[in-house]
């Protein structure tokens, strides 16, 4: 096993989102000797409140910015002496990728490219951890008994996973050609507190809380594997400190659940009759039947899943019951086939204000690599 890696100044992108906020909060609390700089553009699925456990800590700093702003990212890496990057920032919802696929290309591929290039140019980063998804493998055969391993072929089937696979190729290229010390992770579905309710489990929970029908795509036979957020945060802790440069690590579980069974489990938590509240709706253009991962490589580093499904689902339900207004008005998101609440040219800021930007100013902000002088990022 490789020697334990000891970072000093960590940049976590997309840190006001779901998984990254749990990772940031864990690292801030567990390692007061590390400086944790978190960056987020505060998109629709981000919430600064997700970072409340960390915001008063002296080793925490929040920066509101976009990873596509090359000049400002370069400035941040240098001024904060960043030696470690954990790159979570991405558009992640498969449904949205079918209707807004170009946004996924701009954020997931171009954004990653800008960040990689900044790390290469500044030359100070000793670890670059890229967070990918199990979807890059494509669906697992229905009769398979062994999951996809880290060397399996990448065969993504939707725009979201295709952009994550494309970004992976850039990560690999920067590792090979520029010697950037990269590590890639590919994970199963994650659930728990702070998750924006476009995703399956929080969506079902909020609908059940409101006494509304639970929509299921197709016949509900599609299977997914779910990991509780705290277990996944621990996995990233392990990979950060014990993962080897140039390697890929699957973060997974052997337990699979059909979507219809997830809906029934949520119904049971609320004492609802599934025959009365479950509604079958039109499926996605393509919906992978199952994702099964072989995660022995990560287990060899000392990680294992800790949270049982029943416990994790109950804790998630209790959190949403206690925080019904965490995300504000999400009625549009709870529709069977929601659309991404995104308006081009509108930026939402920490204080809740919005700024309309001209196409020209947007173009200038996204082209900092051309030598333009860009403003210093906003911090709190």
C-alpha positions in Angstrom: 0.0 0.0 0.0 1.2 3.5 -0.8 2.4 5.9 1.9 -0.3 8.0 3.4 -0.8 11.3 1.5 -0.8 14.5 3.7 -2.4 17.5 2.0 -2.2 21.0 3.3 -4.5 23.2 1.3 -7.5 21.5 -0.4 -9.8 22.9 -3.1 -13.2 21.2 -3.3 -15.3 22.2 -6.3 -19.1 22.0 -6.3 -18.9 22.0 -2.5 -22.3 23.5 -1.8 -23.9 20.6 -3.6 -24.8 17.3 -2.1 -21.9 14.8 -2.0 -19.2 17.5 -1.9 -20.7 19.3 1.0 -20.7 16.1 3.1 -17.0 15.5 2.1 -16.1 19.2 2.9 -17.8 19.1 6.3 -16.1 15.8 7.2 -12.6 17.1 6.2 -13.1 20.4 8.0 -14.1 18.7 11.2 -11.7 15.8 11.1 -8.6 17.6 10.0 -8.3 21.1 11.5 -4.7 21.2 10.3 -5.9 21.2 6.7 -7.1 24.4 5.0 -10.3 23.6 3.1 -11.2 26.0 0.3 -14.6 25.3 -1.2 -15.8 26.7 -4.5 -19.3 26.7 -5.9 -21.2 28.9 -8.4 -24.4 28.3 -6.4 -26.4 26.7 -9.2 -30.0 25.6 -8.7 -29.0 22.4 -6.9 -26.5 24.0 -4.5 -27.3 25.4 -1.1 -24.8 27.3 1.1 -26.7 26.0 4.1 -25.3 22.5 3.2 -22.0 23.9 4.6 -23.3 25.3 7.8 -21.4 22.7 9.9 -18.1 24.2 8.5 -18.7 27.9 8.1 -17.5 29.0 11.5 -14.4 26.8 11.4 -11.1 28.7 11.1 -9.8 26.2 8.5 -12.8 26.8 6.1 -13.1 29.3 3.3 -15.9 29.6 0.8 -15.5 31.1 -2.7 -18.4 31.8 -5.1 -17.2 31.2 -8.6 -17.4 29.1 -11.7 -14.7 26.5 -12.6 -15.0 27.7 -16.2 -13.5 31.0 -15.3 -9.9 30.2 -16.1 -8.2 33.4 -14.9 -10.0 33.4 -11.6 -9.3 29.7 -11.0 -5.6 30.2 -11.7 -5.6 33.1 -9.2 -7.3 31.0 -6.6 -4.9 28.1 -6.9 -1.9 30.4 -6.5 -3.2 32.7 -3.8 -4.5 29.8 -1.6 -1.4 27.6 -2.3 -3.7 24.8 -3.3 -1.9 21.4 -3.4 -4.9 19.2 -3.6 -8.1 19.4 -5.8 -11.2 17.3 -5.2 -13.4 18.0 -8.3 -17.1 17.3 -7.7 -18.6 20.3 -9.6 -20.8 19.0 -12.4 -24.3 18.8 -13.9 -25.5 15.4 -12.7 -29.1 14.7 -13.3 -29.7 12.2 -16.2 -33.2 13.5 -16.9 -31.9 17.0 -17.4 -29.1 15.8 -19.7 -31.6 14.7 -22.3 -33.1 18.1 -22.6 -30.1 20.4 -21.8 -27.2 18.3 -23.0 -25.1 21.3 -24.1 -25.1 22.6 -20.5 -23.6 19.2 -19.5 -20.9 19.5 -22.1 -20.0 23.0 -21.0 -19.9 22.3 -17.3 -18.7 18.7 -17.1 -16.2 18.6 -20.0 -15.1 22.2 -20.6 -15.2 23.1 -16.9 -13.0 20.1 -16.1 -10.6 21.0 -18.9 -10.2 24.5 -17.5 -9.5 23.2 -14.0 -7.0 20.6 -15.3 -5.2 23.2 -17.3 -5.1 25.6 -14.4 -3.6 22.9 -12.2 -1.0 22.1 -14.9 0.0 25.7 -15.5 0.4 26.6 -11.8 2.3 23.4 -11.2 1.6 23.1 -7.4 -1.1 20.4 -7.3 0.1 17.1 -5.8 -3.3 15.3 -6.1 -6.2 15.9 -8.5 -9.2 13.7 -7.6 -11.8 13.6 -10.3 -15.3 12.4 -9.3 -17.0 10.4 -12.0 -20.0 8.0 -12.0 -20.9 4.4 -12.4 -22.8 5.4 -15.5 -19.7 5.7 -17.6 -19.6 1.9 -17.8 -23.1 1.8 -19.3 -25.6 -0.8 -18.1 -24.5 -4.1 -16.5 -25.9 -7.2 -18.2 -29.0 -8.5 -16.4 -27.5 -11.9 -15.7 -24.1 -10.6 -14.6 -23.0 -11.8 -11.1 -19.8 -9.8 -11.1 -19.8 -6.0 -11.3 -17.8 -3.7 -13.6 -14.2 -3.3 -12.4 -12.0 -0.3 -12.9 -10.5 -1.6 -16.1 -13.9 -2.3 -17.8 -14.7 -0.6 -21.0 -16.6 2.7 -20.9 -19.9 2.6 -22.7 -22.0 5.5 -21.5 -25.6 5.6 -22.8 -26.9 9.1 -21.9 -25.5 12.6 -22.3 -24.7 13.0 -18.6 -22.6 9.9 -18.4 -21.0 10.6 -21.8 -19.8 14.0 -20.6 -18.4 12.4 -17.4 -16.6 9.8 -19.5 -15.3 12.6 -21.8 -13.9 14.5 -18.8 -12.3 11.3 -17.6 -10.4 11.1 -20.9 -9.1 14.6 -20.3 -8.1 13.7 -16.7 -6.2 10.7 -18.0 -4.5 12.7 -20.8 -3.3 15.4 -18.3 -2.0 12.6 -16.1 0.0 11.1 -19.0 1.1 14.1 -20.9 1.5 16.7 -18.2 2.4 14.5 -15.3 -0.6 15.8 -13.3 -1.1 13.4 -10.3 -4.6 12.3 -11.0 -7.0 9.9 -9.3 -10.5 9.0 -10.6 -13.5 7.7 -8.7 -16.7 6.1 -10.1 -19.5 5.7 -7.7 -23.0 4.2 -7.3 -26.0 6.4 -6.4 -25.8 8.4 -3.2 -28.6 9.4 -0.9 -29.1 11.3 2.4 -29.6 14.8 3.8 -28.9 17.9 1.6 -29.8 16.2 -1.7 -31.7 18.3 -4.2 -35.1 16.6 -4.7 -34.7 16.0 -8.5 -33.1 12.7 -7.5 -35.2 9.6 -6.8 -35.1 9.2 -3.0 -35.6 12.8 -1.8 -38.2 13.3 -4.6 -40.2 10.3 -3.3 -39.9 11.4 0.3 -41.1 15.0 -0.4 -44.0 13.7 -2.5 -45.0 11.3 0.2 -44.8 14.1 2.8 -47.3 16.0 0.6 -49.5 13.1 0.0 -48.9 13.2 -3.7 -48.4 10.2 -6.2 -44.9 8.8 -6.6 -44.1 8.6 -10.3 -42.0 5.6 -11.6 -40.5 5.5 -15.0 -41.5 2.5 -17.1 -42.4 -0.6 -15.1 -40.0 0.2 -12.2 -37.8 -2.8 -12.7 -34.6 -0.8 -13.3 -32.2 -1.6 -10.5 -29.8 0.8 -8.7 -27.3 0.5 -5.9 -27.5 3.2 -3.2 -24.9 4.3 -0.7 -25.6 6.6 2.3 -23.8 10.0 2.1 -21.7 9.6 5.2 -20.3 6.3 3.9 -19.4 8.0 0.7 -17.7 10.9 2.5 -15.6 8.3 4.3 -14.7 6.7 1.0 -13.4 10.0 -0.3 -11.5 10.5 3.0 -9.8 7.1 2.4 -9.1 7.8 -1.3 -7.6 11.2 -0.5 -5.1 9.8 2.0 -4.5 6.3 0.7 -5.4 6.3 -3.0 -2.6 5.9 -5.5 -1.9 8.4 -8.3 -2.9 7.2 -11.7 -5.5 4.8 -10.3 -9.3 4.5 -10.6 -11.5 3.5 -7.6 -15.1 2.3 -7.7 -17.2 3.3 -4.7 -20.0 0.8 -4.6 -22.2 -1.7 -2.8 -23.3 -5.2 -3.8 -26.9 -4.6 -2.8 -29.3 -3.6 -5.6 -32.8 -2.3 -5.4 -35.5 -1.9 -8.0 -37.0 1.5 -8.3 -40.4 0.2 -7.5 -39.0 -1.4 -4.3 -37.5 1.9 -3.3 -40.9 3.5 -3.8 -42.6 0.8 -1.7 -40.0 1.3 1.1 -40.8 5.1 1.1 -44.5 4.3 1.2 -43.9 2.0 4.3 -42.1 4.9 6.1 -45.2 7.1 5.7 -47.8 4.3 6.1 -49.0 4.8 2.6 -50.6 2.1 0.3 -48.3 1.7 -2.6 -51.1 0.5 -4.8 -52.8 3.8 -4.4 -49.9 6.3 -4.6 -47.4 4.7 -7.1 -48.0 5.9 -10.7 -46.2 4.5 -13.7 -45.2 7.2 -16.2 -43.3 7.4 -19.5 -39.8 6.1 -19.3 -36.6 8.1 -20.2 -35.4 7.9 -23.9 -33.0 5.2 -22.6 -32.9 3.9 -19.0 -30.0 1.6 -18.0 -31.4 -1.5 -16.4 -28.7 -1.8 -13.7 -25.3 -0.7 -12.6 -23.2 -3.2 -10.6 -19.7 -2.3 -9.5 -16.7 -4.4 -8.3 -15.3 -2.2 -5.5 -12.7 -4.6 -4.0 -9.9 -2.2 -4.9 -11.4 0.4 -2.5 -12.0 -2.2 0.2 -8.4 -3.1 0.0 -7.7 0.5 1.2 -9.7 -0.2 4.3 -13.2 1.2 3.3 -16.5 -0.6 3.7 -20.1 0.4 3.7 -21.4 1.0 7.2 -25.0 2.2 7.0 -27.8 -0.3 6.4 -30.5 0.7 3.9 -33.3 0.8 6.5 -31.3 3.1 8.8 -30.1 5.4 6.0 -33.6 5.7 4.5 -35.1 6.5 7.9 -32.4 9.1 8.7 -33.0 10.7 5.3 -36.7 10.8 5.8 -36.3 12.3 9.3 -34.0 15.0 7.9 -36.4 16.1 5.2 -39.3 16.0 7.7 -37.3 18.4 9.9 -36.2 20.6 7.0 -39.2 20.9 4.6 -38.2 24.3 3.3 -34.5 23.7 2.8 -34.8 24.0 -1.0 -37.6 26.5 -1.1 -40.3 26.0 -3.7 -39.5 22.7 -5.5 -42.9 22.0 -6.8 -41.7 22.1 -10.4 -38.9 19.7 -9.6 -41.3 17.2 -8.2 -43.1 16.7 -11.5 -42.7 13.3 -13.2 -40.5 14.8 -15.9 -39.1 18.0 -14.5 -37.0 20.5 -16.5 -33.8 22.0 -15.1 -34.6 25.4 -13.5 -31.9 27.2 -15.5 -32.0 30.5 -17.2 -29.1 31.6 -19.4 -27.5 34.8 -18.4 -28.8 34.8 -14.8 -26.4 34.4 -11.8 -27.7 33.7 -8.3 -25.5 35.0 -5.5 -25.0 34.2 -1.9 -27.3 37.0 -0.7 -30.1 35.7 -2.9 -29.8 38.5 -5.5 -29.7 37.8 -9.2 -27.5 39.5 -11.8 -28.4 39.5 -15.5 -25.2 39.4 -17.6 -24.9 40.3 -21.3 -23.7 37.6 -23.7 -20.5 39.7 -24.2 -19.7 39.8 -20.5 -20.4 36.1 -20.2 -18.0 35.4 -23.0 -15.3 37.6 -21.3 -15.7 35.7 -18.0 -15.4 32.4 -19.7 -12.2 33.3 -21.6 -9.8 34.2 -18.8 -7.2 31.9 -20.4 -6.7 34.4 -23.2 -4.8 36.7 -20.9 -7.7 39.0 -19.7 -7.5 40.5 -16.3 -10.4 39.1 -14.3 -11.8 40.2 -10.9 -10.8 38.4 -7.8 -13.3 35.7 -6.7 -16.0 36.5 -4.1 -15.3 34.9 -0.7 -17.1 34.6 2.6 
